[in-house]
Short mmCIF file of C-alpha atoms in Angstrom, two decimals:
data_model
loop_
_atom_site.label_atom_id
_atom_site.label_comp_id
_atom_site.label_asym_id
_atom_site.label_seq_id
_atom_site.Cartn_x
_atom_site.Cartn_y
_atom_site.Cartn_z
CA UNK A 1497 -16.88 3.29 -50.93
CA UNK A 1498 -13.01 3.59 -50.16
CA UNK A 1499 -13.61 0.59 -47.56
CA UNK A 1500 -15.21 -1.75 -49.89
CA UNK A 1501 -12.73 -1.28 -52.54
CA UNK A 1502 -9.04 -2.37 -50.73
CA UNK A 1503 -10.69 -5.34 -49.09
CA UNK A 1504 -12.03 -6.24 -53.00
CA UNK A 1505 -8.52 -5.94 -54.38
CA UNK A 1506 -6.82 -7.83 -51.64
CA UNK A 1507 -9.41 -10.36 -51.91
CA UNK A 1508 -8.57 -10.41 -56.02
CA UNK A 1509 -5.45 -10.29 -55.25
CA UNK A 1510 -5.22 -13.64 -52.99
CA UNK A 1511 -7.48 -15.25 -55.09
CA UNK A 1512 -4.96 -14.82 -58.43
CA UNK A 1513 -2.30 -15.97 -56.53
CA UNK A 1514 -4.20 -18.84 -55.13
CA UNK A 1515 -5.10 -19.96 -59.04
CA UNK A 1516 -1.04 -19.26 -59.94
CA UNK A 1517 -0.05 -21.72 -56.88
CA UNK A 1518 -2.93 -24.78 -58.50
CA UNK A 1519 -0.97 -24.63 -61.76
CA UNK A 1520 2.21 -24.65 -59.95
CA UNK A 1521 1.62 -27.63 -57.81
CA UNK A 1522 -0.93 -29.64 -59.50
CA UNK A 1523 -0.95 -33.24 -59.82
CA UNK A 1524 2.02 -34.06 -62.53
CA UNK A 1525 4.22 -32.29 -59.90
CA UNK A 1526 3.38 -35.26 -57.28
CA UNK A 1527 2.33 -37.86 -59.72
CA UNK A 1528 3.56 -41.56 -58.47
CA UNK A 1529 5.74 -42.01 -61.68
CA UNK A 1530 7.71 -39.76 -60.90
CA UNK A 1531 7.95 -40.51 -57.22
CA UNK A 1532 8.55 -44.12 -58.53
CA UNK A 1533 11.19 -42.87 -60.91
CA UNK A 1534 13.19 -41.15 -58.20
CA UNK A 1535 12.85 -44.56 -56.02
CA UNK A 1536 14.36 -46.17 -58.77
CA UNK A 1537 17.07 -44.53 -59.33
CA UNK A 1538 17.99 -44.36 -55.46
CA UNK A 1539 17.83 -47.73 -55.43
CA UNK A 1540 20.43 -48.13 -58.50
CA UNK A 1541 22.65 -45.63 -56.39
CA UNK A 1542 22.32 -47.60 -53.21
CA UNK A 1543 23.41 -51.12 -55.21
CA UNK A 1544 26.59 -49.15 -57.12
CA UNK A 1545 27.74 -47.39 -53.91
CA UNK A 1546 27.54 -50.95 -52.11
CA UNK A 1547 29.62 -53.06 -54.60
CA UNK A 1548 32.42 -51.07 -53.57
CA UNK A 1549 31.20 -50.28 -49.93
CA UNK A 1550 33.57 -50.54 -47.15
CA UNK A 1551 32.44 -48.03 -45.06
CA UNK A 1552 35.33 -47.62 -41.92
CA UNK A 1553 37.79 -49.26 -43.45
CA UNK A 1554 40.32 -46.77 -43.35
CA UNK A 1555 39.69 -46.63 -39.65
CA UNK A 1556 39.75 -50.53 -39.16
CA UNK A 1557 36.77 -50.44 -37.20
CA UNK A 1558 33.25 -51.62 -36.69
CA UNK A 1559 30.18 -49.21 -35.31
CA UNK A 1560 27.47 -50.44 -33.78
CA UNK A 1561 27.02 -53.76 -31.62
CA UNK A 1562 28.76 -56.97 -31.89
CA UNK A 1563 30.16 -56.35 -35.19
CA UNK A 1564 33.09 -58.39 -36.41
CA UNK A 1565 35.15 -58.72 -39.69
CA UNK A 1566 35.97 -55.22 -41.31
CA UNK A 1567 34.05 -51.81 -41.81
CA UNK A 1568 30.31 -52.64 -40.17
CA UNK A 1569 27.60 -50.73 -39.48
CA UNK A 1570 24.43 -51.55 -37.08
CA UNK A 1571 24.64 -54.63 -35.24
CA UNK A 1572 25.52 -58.33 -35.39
CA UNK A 1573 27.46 -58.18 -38.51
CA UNK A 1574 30.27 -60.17 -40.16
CA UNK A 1575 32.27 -60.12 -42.87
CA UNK A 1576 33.07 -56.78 -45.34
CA UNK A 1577 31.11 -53.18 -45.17
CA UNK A 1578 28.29 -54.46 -44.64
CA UNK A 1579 25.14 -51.89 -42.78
CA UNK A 1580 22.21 -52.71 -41.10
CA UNK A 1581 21.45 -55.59 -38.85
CA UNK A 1582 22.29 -59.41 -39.12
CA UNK A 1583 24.28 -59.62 -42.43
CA UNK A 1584 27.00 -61.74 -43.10
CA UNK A 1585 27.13 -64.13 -40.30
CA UNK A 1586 27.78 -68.11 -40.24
CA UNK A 1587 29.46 -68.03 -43.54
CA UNK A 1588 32.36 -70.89 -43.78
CA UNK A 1589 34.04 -68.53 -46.56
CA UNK A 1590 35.27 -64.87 -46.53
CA UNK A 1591 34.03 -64.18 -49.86
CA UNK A 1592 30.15 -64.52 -48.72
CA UNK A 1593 28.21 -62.41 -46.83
CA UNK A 1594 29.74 -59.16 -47.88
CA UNK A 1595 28.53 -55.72 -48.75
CA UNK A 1596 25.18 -56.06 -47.73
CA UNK A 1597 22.30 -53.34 -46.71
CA UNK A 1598 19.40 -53.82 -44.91
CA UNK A 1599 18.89 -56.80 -42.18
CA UNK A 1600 19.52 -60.84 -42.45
CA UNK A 1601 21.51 -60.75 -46.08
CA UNK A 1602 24.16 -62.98 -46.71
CA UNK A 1603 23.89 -65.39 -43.97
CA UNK A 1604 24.40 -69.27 -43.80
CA UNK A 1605 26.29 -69.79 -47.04
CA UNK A 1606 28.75 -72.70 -47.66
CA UNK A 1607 30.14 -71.97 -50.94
CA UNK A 1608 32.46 -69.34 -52.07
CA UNK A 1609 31.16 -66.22 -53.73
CA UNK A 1610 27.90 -66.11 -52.02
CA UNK A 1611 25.00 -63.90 -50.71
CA UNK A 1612 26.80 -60.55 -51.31
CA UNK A 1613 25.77 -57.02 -52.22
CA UNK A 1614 22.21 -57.07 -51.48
CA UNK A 1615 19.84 -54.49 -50.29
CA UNK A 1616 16.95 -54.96 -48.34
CA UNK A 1617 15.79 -58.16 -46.19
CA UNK A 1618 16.17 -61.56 -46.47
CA UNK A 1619 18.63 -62.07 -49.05
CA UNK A 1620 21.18 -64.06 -49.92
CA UNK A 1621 21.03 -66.59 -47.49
CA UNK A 1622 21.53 -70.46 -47.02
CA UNK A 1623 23.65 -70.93 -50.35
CA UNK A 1624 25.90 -73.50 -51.65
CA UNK A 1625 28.42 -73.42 -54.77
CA UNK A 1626 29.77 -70.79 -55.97
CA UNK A 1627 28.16 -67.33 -57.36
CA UNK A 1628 24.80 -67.63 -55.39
CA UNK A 1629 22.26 -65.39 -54.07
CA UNK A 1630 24.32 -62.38 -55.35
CA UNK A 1631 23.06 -58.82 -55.84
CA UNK A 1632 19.44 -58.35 -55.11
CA UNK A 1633 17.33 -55.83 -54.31
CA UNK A 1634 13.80 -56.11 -52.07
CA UNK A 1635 13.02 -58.87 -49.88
CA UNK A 1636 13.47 -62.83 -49.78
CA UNK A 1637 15.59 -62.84 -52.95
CA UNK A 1638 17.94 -65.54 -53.60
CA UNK A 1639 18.43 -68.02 -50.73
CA UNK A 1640 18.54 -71.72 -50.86
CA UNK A 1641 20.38 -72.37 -54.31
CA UNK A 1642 23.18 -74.91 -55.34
CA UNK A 1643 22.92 -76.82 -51.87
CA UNK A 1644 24.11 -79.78 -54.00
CA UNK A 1645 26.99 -78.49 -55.37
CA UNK A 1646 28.63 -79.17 -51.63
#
């Protein structure tokens, strides 16, 4: 009887801790609000840290691969603290194109003031004026506007 009785209480006892670990871990725990809420407010971190992103610039330097301008990171980019791939470039003023995360952000603008601080792909891009295709988020987010103005 002695044998059948320790294997019963370790079996009882696996099986309440099994039950404690279900309430522990159940689905509210890994529900996709909340994984969407933490997304969120990553992403709002991200765009604040990037408005006043230089990264490097106490150094003077660039890292990564064909990087000009000031405080790059990744490859082919110009302009200001900008990270990632393809940001920046082909701008005719030094107040576009900076700041930028992700790849091809901030390129191709002929005004002043345009295609900086974005995060993600695609944005920014081809703008003329003043004040265009700044701060986004995601993909293919404000290119093309005011190519009247100049």
């Amino acid at each position: 009887m002695k044998r059948c009785v320790i294997p019963a209480l370790c079996l009882g006892l696996l099986s309440a801790t099994a039950a404690k670990a279900d309430t522990t871990t159940g689905s509210q725990a890994f529900s996709m609000s909340r994984v969407q809420q933490n997304a969120g407010q990553y992403g709002q971190y991200i765009g604040s840290n990037v408005r006043g992103m230089d990264p490097l610039g106490s150094l003077g330097g660039n890292v990564g691969y064909k990087n000009t301008g000031s405080g790059n990171i990744g490859a082919f980019n110009s302009g200001t603290g900008n990270v990632g791939a393809f940001n920046g470039n082909d701008n005719t003023s030094a107040t576009s194109g900076n700041r930028n995360i992700g790849a091809f952000n901030g390129n191709g603008n002929t005004g002043e003031h345009d295609g900086n601080t974005n995060v993600g792909a695609f944005n920014g891009n081809y703008n003329g004026g003043s004040f265009n295709g700044n701060g986004n988020a995601g993909a293919f987010n404000g290119n093309f506007n005011g190519r009247g103005n100049r």
